[in-house]
XYZ file of C-alpha atoms in Angstrom:
588
model
C -21.998 11.896 -46.394
C -25.341 12.936 -44.597
C -24.014 11.427 -41.441
C -20.856 13.743 -41.659
C -22.756 16.631 -42.250
C -25.054 16.093 -39.237
C -21.680 15.581 -37.225
C -20.615 19.209 -38.330
C -23.705 20.846 -37.307
C -23.367 19.691 -33.677
C -23.073 22.891 -31.272
C -22.981 23.171 -27.609
C -26.476 24.426 -27.551
C -28.275 22.198 -30.104
C -28.471 18.707 -29.210
C -31.267 16.214 -29.965
C -32.372 13.425 -27.921
C -31.941 9.769 -29.297
C -35.358 8.630 -28.175
C -38.088 11.300 -28.346
C -39.921 9.214 -25.478
C -37.092 9.724 -23.411
C -36.171 13.528 -23.405
C -33.729 13.172 -20.628
C -31.526 10.801 -22.558
C -28.886 12.424 -24.531
C -26.506 10.651 -26.459
C -23.421 11.136 -28.901
C -21.722 7.832 -28.950
C -20.420 7.842 -32.782
C -16.630 7.648 -32.317
C -16.213 9.447 -35.616
C -18.494 12.368 -34.893
C -16.840 15.474 -33.393
C -18.445 17.867 -31.068
C -18.025 21.582 -31.414
C -14.835 23.026 -30.774
C -15.603 24.543 -27.417
C -17.387 21.348 -26.273
C -14.380 19.190 -27.513
C -11.856 21.165 -25.442
C -14.006 20.914 -22.275
C -14.414 16.942 -22.773
C -10.762 16.617 -23.386
C -9.910 18.624 -20.161
C -12.535 16.224 -18.477
C -10.464 13.300 -19.446
C -7.450 14.868 -18.332
C -8.738 15.524 -14.779
C -9.905 11.900 -14.544
C -6.334 10.881 -15.564
C -4.936 12.697 -12.940
C -7.062 11.196 -10.275
C -4.863 7.714 -11.132
C -1.871 9.797 -11.376
C -2.411 11.141 -7.894
C -2.964 7.634 -6.483
C 0.146 6.120 -8.028
C 2.522 8.847 -8.038
C 1.734 10.045 -4.775
C 2.172 6.663 -3.297
C 5.593 5.833 -4.819
C 7.225 9.191 -5.148
C 8.394 11.859 -2.432
C 6.583 15.110 -2.274
C 9.717 17.012 -3.661
C 9.862 15.082 -6.851
C 6.070 14.701 -7.547
C 5.549 17.370 -10.187
C 8.232 16.246 -12.504
C 7.533 12.692 -12.244
C 3.678 13.655 -12.768
C 4.991 15.399 -15.848
C 6.922 12.483 -17.256
C 3.898 10.284 -16.973
C 1.402 12.709 -18.559
C 3.588 13.034 -21.514
C 4.013 9.541 -22.221
C 0.228 9.165 -21.585
C -0.423 11.577 -24.201
C 2.069 9.886 -26.663
C 0.509 6.518 -25.946
C -3.205 7.965 -26.011
C -2.595 9.418 -29.709
C -0.996 6.102 -30.789
C -3.827 4.178 -29.151
C -6.532 6.155 -31.144
C -4.554 6.118 -34.307
C -3.107 2.736 -34.831
C -4.328 0.759 -31.763
C -7.723 -0.417 -30.793
C -9.019 2.806 -32.179
C -11.380 3.010 -29.157
C -11.564 6.370 -27.496
C -9.230 5.436 -24.668
C -6.923 7.170 -22.518
C -3.649 5.297 -21.376
C -2.479 5.825 -17.724
C -0.929 4.013 -14.852
C -3.331 1.906 -12.598
C -3.114 -0.493 -9.639
C -1.935 -3.303 -12.199
C 1.390 -1.502 -11.710
C 0.976 0.014 -8.262
C 0.548 -3.131 -6.404
C 3.695 -4.976 -7.842
C 5.791 -1.588 -7.311
C 4.757 -1.531 -3.759
C 5.851 -5.282 -3.481
C 9.252 -4.473 -5.163
C 9.774 -1.365 -2.788
C 8.672 -3.443 0.350
C 11.439 -6.185 -0.479
C 13.976 -3.658 -0.932
C 13.624 -1.592 2.319
C 12.176 -4.356 4.498
C 9.049 -2.361 5.354
C 5.625 -3.429 5.257
C 4.731 -0.931 2.258
C 2.737 -3.744 0.543
C 0.214 -3.676 3.505
C -0.645 -0.325 2.721
C -0.693 1.117 6.127
C -2.070 -1.900 7.938
C 1.078 -3.513 8.971
C 3.727 -2.520 11.484
C 6.606 -0.579 10.135
C 10.223 -1.146 11.569
C 11.732 1.679 13.650
C 14.693 2.218 11.336
C 13.814 1.624 7.609
C 16.460 0.896 5.430
C 16.868 2.880 2.221
C 16.925 1.105 -1.003
C 19.927 1.430 -3.360
C 18.096 2.257 -6.585
C 14.244 2.384 -6.129
C 13.578 4.785 -9.083
C 15.637 2.644 -11.531
C 14.156 -0.625 -10.381
C 10.627 0.743 -10.820
C 11.551 1.983 -14.305
C 13.064 -1.384 -14.999
C 9.535 -3.036 -13.873
C 7.776 -0.694 -16.180
C 9.998 -1.740 -19.275
C 9.575 -5.734 -18.400
C 5.833 -4.933 -18.119
C 5.938 -3.089 -21.437
C 7.484 -6.271 -22.991
C 4.970 -8.569 -21.559
C 2.105 -6.563 -22.801
C 3.923 -6.306 -26.279
C 4.265 -10.138 -26.257
C 0.477 -10.589 -25.397
C -0.295 -8.505 -28.401
C 2.140 -9.840 -30.954
C 1.293 -13.391 -30.118
C -2.405 -12.781 -30.559
C -3.100 -14.120 -27.184
C -5.085 -11.057 -25.994
C -7.654 -11.469 -28.853
C -7.783 -14.987 -28.642
C -8.553 -14.948 -24.762
C -11.333 -12.315 -25.321
C -12.941 -14.106 -28.217
C -13.235 -17.105 -25.714
C -14.757 -15.172 -22.882
C -18.454 -15.590 -22.560
C -20.947 -13.497 -20.360
C -20.084 -15.777 -17.277
C -16.139 -14.648 -17.739
C -16.653 -10.996 -18.586
C -19.609 -10.240 -15.708
C -17.308 -11.181 -12.798
C -14.110 -9.741 -14.382
C -15.877 -6.365 -14.943
C -17.289 -6.427 -11.555
C -14.140 -7.027 -9.741
C -12.524 -4.385 -12.111
C -14.866 -1.837 -10.600
C -14.701 -3.223 -6.879
C -10.766 -3.401 -6.908
C -10.402 0.347 -6.316
C -12.729 0.765 -3.619
C -10.044 0.781 -0.859
C -7.870 3.188 -2.624
C -10.738 5.490 -3.359
C -11.898 5.306 0.187
C -8.295 6.200 1.151
C -8.337 9.177 -0.974
C -11.731 10.330 0.162
C -10.670 10.238 3.918
C -8.508 13.213 3.188
C -11.798 15.056 3.751
C -14.999 13.182 3.521
C -17.117 16.456 3.253
C -15.317 17.528 0.075
C -15.651 13.988 -1.155
C -19.286 14.075 -0.533
C -19.938 17.230 -2.061
C -17.943 16.254 -5.386
C -20.059 12.785 -5.430
C -23.303 14.640 -5.132
C -22.544 17.097 -7.720
C -21.498 14.314 -10.026
C -24.663 12.410 -9.683
C -26.941 15.453 -9.771
C -25.325 16.787 -12.845
C -25.095 13.586 -14.671
C -28.551 12.037 -13.603
C -31.068 14.212 -12.165
C -30.890 17.592 -13.970
C -33.273 16.416 -17.041
C -36.264 16.579 -14.638
C -36.631 20.445 -14.216
C -33.968 21.716 -16.700
C -34.399 22.156 -20.519
C -32.717 19.917 -22.919
C -29.870 21.868 -24.111
C -28.903 23.140 -20.371
C -29.151 19.382 -19.232
C -26.957 18.096 -21.894
C -23.916 20.296 -21.138
C -24.358 19.492 -17.622
C -24.274 15.928 -18.254
C -21.632 16.006 -20.768
C -19.438 17.954 -18.423
C -20.489 16.526 -15.187
C -17.063 15.593 -13.768
C -15.309 18.655 -14.791
C -18.008 20.940 -13.287
C -18.239 18.992 -10.232
C -14.424 18.862 -9.914
C -13.947 22.651 -10.708
C -16.683 23.543 -8.177
C -15.434 21.298 -5.212
C -12.015 22.316 -5.826
C -12.939 26.046 -5.740
C -14.858 25.348 -2.377
C -11.828 23.543 -0.959
C -9.575 26.417 -1.950
C -11.268 28.829 -0.112
C -11.774 26.772 2.973
C -8.053 26.063 2.940
C -7.213 29.668 2.553
C -9.595 30.612 5.447
C -7.777 27.856 7.485
C -10.754 25.604 7.927
C -9.657 22.575 6.014
C -6.238 20.669 6.362
C -5.093 18.409 3.566
C -2.518 15.611 3.431
C -0.995 13.359 0.989
C -1.268 9.788 0.303
C 1.785 8.845 1.925
C 0.805 10.608 4.990
C -2.286 8.859 5.123
C -0.288 5.563 4.782
C 1.742 6.039 7.851
C 1.755 8.387 10.657
C 5.496 9.424 10.128
C 7.215 9.967 6.736
C 9.832 7.418 6.036
C 12.423 7.341 3.384
C 11.583 3.872 2.135
C 9.980 5.011 -0.890
C 12.732 6.943 -2.314
C 16.312 7.433 -1.695
C 17.216 10.430 0.499
C 19.033 13.310 -1.417
C 21.724 13.141 1.022
C 22.855 9.550 -0.188
C 25.884 9.092 -2.464
C 23.859 7.878 -5.388
C 21.113 10.324 -5.408
C 21.915 11.896 -8.741
C 20.964 8.461 -10.434
C 17.734 8.159 -8.318
C 16.196 11.505 -7.986
C 16.095 15.014 -9.736
C 18.589 17.483 -8.193
C 17.138 20.733 -9.008
C 14.532 21.913 -6.210
C 12.811 24.305 -8.638
C 10.041 23.508 -10.846
C 10.577 24.949 -14.311
C 8.028 26.139 -16.794
C 9.471 24.153 -19.846
C 11.190 20.929 -19.514
C 11.028 18.354 -22.314
C 11.201 14.715 -20.925
C 14.524 13.469 -22.064
C 16.261 10.037 -21.642
C 17.246 9.534 -18.067
C 21.138 9.488 -17.237
C 20.721 6.143 -15.837
C 19.340 3.073 -17.566
C 16.539 1.057 -15.939
C 17.713 -1.511 -13.489
C 16.575 -5.038 -14.473
C 17.202 -6.952 -11.330
C 15.575 -10.195 -10.536
C 13.039 -8.507 -8.225
C 12.048 -5.900 -11.079
C 11.616 -8.489 -13.504
C 9.222 -10.349 -11.536
C 7.243 -7.611 -10.443
C 7.236 -6.415 -14.071
C 5.839 -9.732 -15.522
C 3.122 -9.648 -12.976
C 2.137 -6.122 -13.796
C 2.256 -6.822 -17.449
C -0.163 -9.932 -17.199
C -2.542 -8.154 -14.996
C -2.470 -4.937 -17.219
C -2.988 -6.852 -20.288
C -6.018 -8.563 -18.590
C -7.443 -4.885 -17.238
C -6.931 -3.472 -20.816
C -8.926 -6.259 -22.494
C -11.657 -5.687 -20.005
C -11.581 -1.953 -20.507
C -12.066 -2.665 -24.366
C -15.508 -4.429 -23.349
C -16.488 -1.613 -21.144
C -15.813 0.865 -23.817
C -17.577 -1.101 -26.654
C -20.393 -1.747 -24.339
C -20.995 1.894 -23.397
C -20.414 3.109 -27.114
C -23.029 0.601 -28.253
C -20.222 -0.855 -30.742
C -19.642 -4.537 -31.772
C -17.324 -6.406 -29.490
C -13.662 -5.570 -29.895
C -12.290 -7.943 -32.534
C -9.077 -10.048 -31.941
C -6.772 -7.674 -34.302
C -7.771 -4.591 -32.578
C -7.372 -6.054 -29.091
C -3.902 -7.138 -30.247
C -2.967 -3.864 -31.676
C -4.277 -2.087 -28.510
C -2.241 -4.471 -26.381
C 0.721 -3.517 -28.376
C 0.405 0.251 -28.029
C 0.272 -0.349 -24.336
C 3.186 -2.274 -24.383
C 5.068 0.491 -26.332
C 3.736 2.965 -23.963
C 5.008 1.013 -20.838
C 8.286 0.512 -22.450
C 8.880 4.197 -23.655
C 7.826 5.611 -20.165
C 10.245 3.428 -18.567
C 13.193 3.869 -20.658
C 12.708 7.764 -20.665
C 12.387 8.003 -16.990
C 8.690 7.258 -15.822
C 8.489 4.883 -12.648
C 5.306 3.026 -13.940
C 3.891 1.486 -16.987
C 0.715 2.229 -18.759
C -2.447 0.527 -19.779
C -6.005 1.494 -20.679
C -7.690 3.762 -18.154
C -10.824 2.244 -16.639
C -12.325 5.632 -15.233
C -11.664 7.393 -18.485
C -13.727 4.609 -20.417
C -16.346 4.697 -17.842
C -16.662 8.541 -18.368
C -18.127 7.609 -21.766
C -21.090 6.502 -20.045
C -21.481 9.420 -17.702
C -20.965 12.134 -20.319
C -22.886 10.000 -23.131
C -20.049 11.164 -25.513
C -17.322 8.789 -27.103
C -15.896 10.786 -29.768
C -12.399 9.656 -31.003
C -11.319 13.467 -31.563
C -11.998 14.255 -27.988
C -9.436 11.679 -26.800
C -6.970 12.788 -29.328
C -7.302 16.325 -28.274
C -6.891 15.023 -24.577
C -3.550 13.411 -25.779
C -2.362 16.802 -27.133
C -3.152 18.488 -23.613
C -1.221 15.754 -21.884
C 1.701 16.472 -24.338
C 1.555 20.094 -23.368
C 1.262 19.396 -19.713
C 4.054 16.932 -19.886
C 6.622 19.510 -21.016
C 5.792 21.977 -18.518
C 6.075 20.681 -14.913
C 4.748 24.158 -13.811
C 1.346 23.152 -15.396
C 1.624 19.646 -14.149
C 2.078 21.094 -10.710
C -1.489 22.591 -11.108
C -2.944 19.106 -11.201
C -1.242 18.216 -7.973
C -2.975 20.804 -6.039
C -6.299 19.249 -6.882
C -7.333 17.777 -3.176
C -6.981 13.795 -2.811
C -10.687 13.919 -1.617
C -11.855 15.028 -5.014
C -9.732 12.464 -6.741
C -11.275 9.725 -4.396
C -14.671 10.877 -5.386
C -13.969 11.018 -9.069
C -12.612 7.498 -8.966
C -15.432 6.097 -6.767
C -18.159 7.412 -9.187
C -16.517 6.429 -12.391
C -15.531 2.948 -11.391
C -19.227 1.973 -10.529
C -19.875 2.108 -14.350
C -17.646 -0.651 -14.695
C -19.319 -2.994 -11.852
C -22.693 -1.797 -13.514
C -21.635 -3.033 -17.239
C -20.596 -6.155 -15.568
C -23.544 -6.854 -13.960
C -25.431 -6.445 -17.194
C -23.674 -9.575 -18.624
C -25.384 -11.969 -16.153
C -28.790 -11.313 -17.999
C -27.375 -13.222 -21.054
C -26.682 -16.340 -18.996
C -29.199 -18.970 -17.042
C -29.488 -17.155 -13.740
C -30.996 -20.269 -12.429
C -28.418 -22.723 -13.247
C -26.626 -24.381 -10.196
C -23.416 -24.291 -12.166
C -23.815 -20.469 -13.020
C -24.742 -19.587 -9.585
C -21.749 -21.451 -7.891
C -19.054 -20.157 -10.419
C -20.285 -16.448 -10.131
C -20.459 -16.605 -6.268
C -16.949 -18.360 -5.919
C -15.474 -16.311 -8.338
C -16.281 -12.909 -7.039
C -16.247 -13.865 -3.476
C -12.581 -15.449 -3.837
C -11.472 -12.568 -5.840
C -12.132 -10.112 -3.236
C -11.222 -12.319 -0.344
C -7.980 -14.048 -1.216
C -6.000 -10.753 -2.487
C -6.893 -9.082 0.677
C -5.785 -12.011 2.713
C -2.366 -12.341 0.879
C -1.963 -8.556 1.024
C -2.308 -8.675 4.976
C -0.239 -11.677 5.398
C 2.616 -10.917 3.020
C 5.200 -12.820 4.938
C 3.071 -16.053 4.225
C 4.872 -16.423 0.850
C 8.584 -17.297 1.544
C 10.157 -19.196 -0.878
C 13.636 -18.166 -0.132
C 14.068 -16.550 -3.610
C 12.899 -12.763 -3.553
C 12.139 -12.553 -7.111
C 9.917 -15.525 -7.028
C 8.236 -14.159 -3.538
C 7.597 -10.767 -5.425
C 6.101 -12.730 -8.393
C 3.709 -14.720 -6.362
C 2.834 -11.957 -3.942
C 2.146 -9.439 -6.687
C -0.113 -11.791 -8.549
C -2.011 -13.259 -5.609
C -2.694 -9.475 -4.719
C -4.055 -8.353 -8.006
C -7.705 -8.790 -8.033
C -8.204 -8.340 -11.645
C -5.496 -11.114 -12.294
C -7.045 -13.418 -9.900
C -10.790 -13.070 -11.013
C -9.723 -13.299 -14.839
C -7.848 -16.588 -14.637
C -10.184 -18.090 -12.112
C -13.426 -17.019 -14.279
C -11.779 -18.213 -17.430
C -10.744 -21.609 -15.658
C -14.138 -22.332 -14.188
C -15.975 -21.371 -17.336
C -14.035 -23.926 -19.509
C -13.764 -26.745 -17.083
C -17.141 -27.040 -15.320
C -19.592 -28.636 -17.871
C -22.449 -26.722 -18.915
C -24.670 -26.436 -21.876
C -24.207 -23.276 -24.587
C -27.616 -21.869 -23.396
C -26.606 -22.032 -19.765
C -23.308 -20.115 -20.293
C -25.137 -17.645 -22.520
C -23.615 -18.895 -25.872
C -25.080 -19.849 -29.163
C -23.626 -21.810 -32.069
C -23.909 -20.301 -35.402
C -25.700 -22.436 -37.937
C -23.488 -21.531 -40.853
C -19.911 -21.549 -39.564
C -20.663 -23.595 -36.446
C -18.681 -21.136 -34.468
C -19.696 -20.454 -30.857
C -20.773 -16.912 -30.197
C -21.795 -14.916 -27.174
C -25.518 -13.852 -26.885
C -24.158 -10.700 -25.301
C -22.921 -9.584 -28.296
C -25.654 -10.845 -30.619
C -28.478 -9.204 -28.538
C -26.703 -5.559 -27.860
C -28.246 -2.989 -30.349
C -25.125 -1.933 -32.433
C -25.083 1.770 -33.440
C -22.045 1.296 -35.458
C -20.258 -1.017 -38.168
C -17.241 -2.893 -36.709
C -14.970 -1.237 -39.653
C -16.042 2.382 -38.720
C -14.817 1.699 -34.981
C -11.907 -0.453 -35.146
C -10.290 -0.170 -38.663
C -7.026 1.944 -38.452
C -6.655 4.718 -41.033
C -5.774 3.635 -44.700
C -2.020 4.740 -44.477
C -1.985 2.116 -41.741
C -4.052 -0.344 -43.274
C -1.451 -0.154 -46.485
C 1.398 -0.780 -43.956
C -0.297 -3.746 -42.303
C -1.016 -5.310 -45.853
C 2.684 -5.550 -46.519
C 3.918 -8.892 -47.251
C 6.623 -8.850 -44.420
C 3.777 -8.143 -41.848
C 1.617 -11.041 -42.958
C 3.567 -13.530 -41.062
C 4.133 -14.433 -37.150
C 3.801 -12.530 -34.987
C 2.654 -9.377 -36.929
C -0.257 -11.175 -38.614
C -2.165 -11.059 -35.150
C -2.540 -7.153 -35.559
C -3.816 -7.335 -39.079
C -7.421 -6.996 -39.942
C -8.566 -10.376 -41.597
C -9.651 -10.058 -45.266
C -12.979 -11.819 -44.849
C -14.953 -11.794 -41.697
C -15.218 -15.133 -39.932
C -18.681 -14.609 -39.248
C -21.447 -12.526 -40.983
C -24.503 -12.183 -39.300
C -27.823 -11.432 -41.138
C -30.868 -9.822 -39.712
C -32.977 -12.708 -39.599
C -30.243 -14.732 -37.701
C -29.967 -12.119 -35.160
C -33.637 -11.706 -34.790
C -34.175 -15.445 -34.226
C -32.428 -15.196 -31.138
C -34.809 -12.730 -29.513
C -38.671 -12.661 -29.096
C -40.377 -10.902 -31.589
C -41.487 -7.391 -30.003
C -44.695 -7.094 -32.075
C -45.727 -10.668 -31.201
C -45.084 -9.797 -27.330
C -46.983 -6.786 -27.585
C -49.823 -8.185 -29.326
C -49.915 -10.991 -26.720
C -49.831 -8.605 -23.826
């Protein structure tokens, strides 16, 4: 009751530091604590702007300029529905669901196989002089999203996701999170190259507002600037860019224009084609109100779309599990339990299924930059992402409002992605400390995993013709998997960790004396500020539904909270793993 009253008294101008000895450190990481109304609205809008950066990258790369606003509205609408479901019955972490590279890379491989162009090389290969327009690109992309959703749903219902994460020690999570952050560097640089001056301005503002102001501003002002660092940086840079564009000093381009010097018709079928009514929208005007209704044509489940969907679904599942780890780490919450992971993956799958069936050409998974915003803003309230989900629904039913997000310069999107993804890299680096850094086994595993996960996907991306089995669907499947860094590093790190011999202490693990279960030191040594029940347990109505006898069997049992925790840690057990602080102080 006292905690609830404290949360209700939060205001924009009254924030208390967590640590009196560090007045610049402001934290409000309680997922159940709601900020004041105005601050909550601003934080929700900040999440929407960060999500729009991923939409700009994915949608601009796949869709023609003439259809971009309505496709963006579709993606935002189903992202809003999936976000609300995620925060209610899914993992319960304050996460936004959005399209990502896990769907963009297979989609480019799919479009490349359709048109015979080098789309998958992303501007680094020679294009044919006369590209051939694909037959049904939107329908096949939607088919890919549906298949990806089915894969995500299967991984969640079978419990494979929670099981895999439970067997990932620090030496699996560290390279996985590092590559998760590094995987966007080429795309972020591509967006920033639209105008490096605007990108640099946005980056400088982000760093100053989130990190430096506490040295010369009073606490309340710094608190607002840090919490809203992304929103303020985007708005200021956006305004400066609008003025320069109006004065004619800045010329902006699109992603597709940066990918190639000439616009080709390989991405989307031309409006003049006979089957254009099944593929693109026929109305050139952008309406104010347009509720996303089911598309007239069903998704096309070809062999190519199924192969791309399976690859995208597997990579998106690994990416979502990594995002759960990042969010829990930044929230100072316990590691995500298996049942919460499985529910979250099921919601991801339902979101991808729904978006593909209803007209969006990409699937959905937990957004990496939105999770990293928790670290930048030091605010992880669940009510904030729920409000952001409502805003996404409003934007989704109004293509005119969605068009406003499309006017944000690509350089600003690149700056937002570049800064936010760095927190995923930093979170991964923190896991190295829990293992033996002097172990030759660990040095080899870490170096080999990180290097190969960066080098091999790039090589396969540049030499897409190397994979030629004679079966197009198999070619797309292999090309997609081998050019997805997150999938590559996840499988490679997991394989090496469980095949190369090493002691538990080397690997950053410990055996619990009571249950004999192997636990990660990274989870035991983290100072939790929440209980697992407060973060991951669904609301009582959902709990009652999950407790029904019909849902206690396979496969639904994977999403249920076990009645008794497998491992219960006591204070003496946890303290025995760490050096006594008082003893260290006295010895010093």
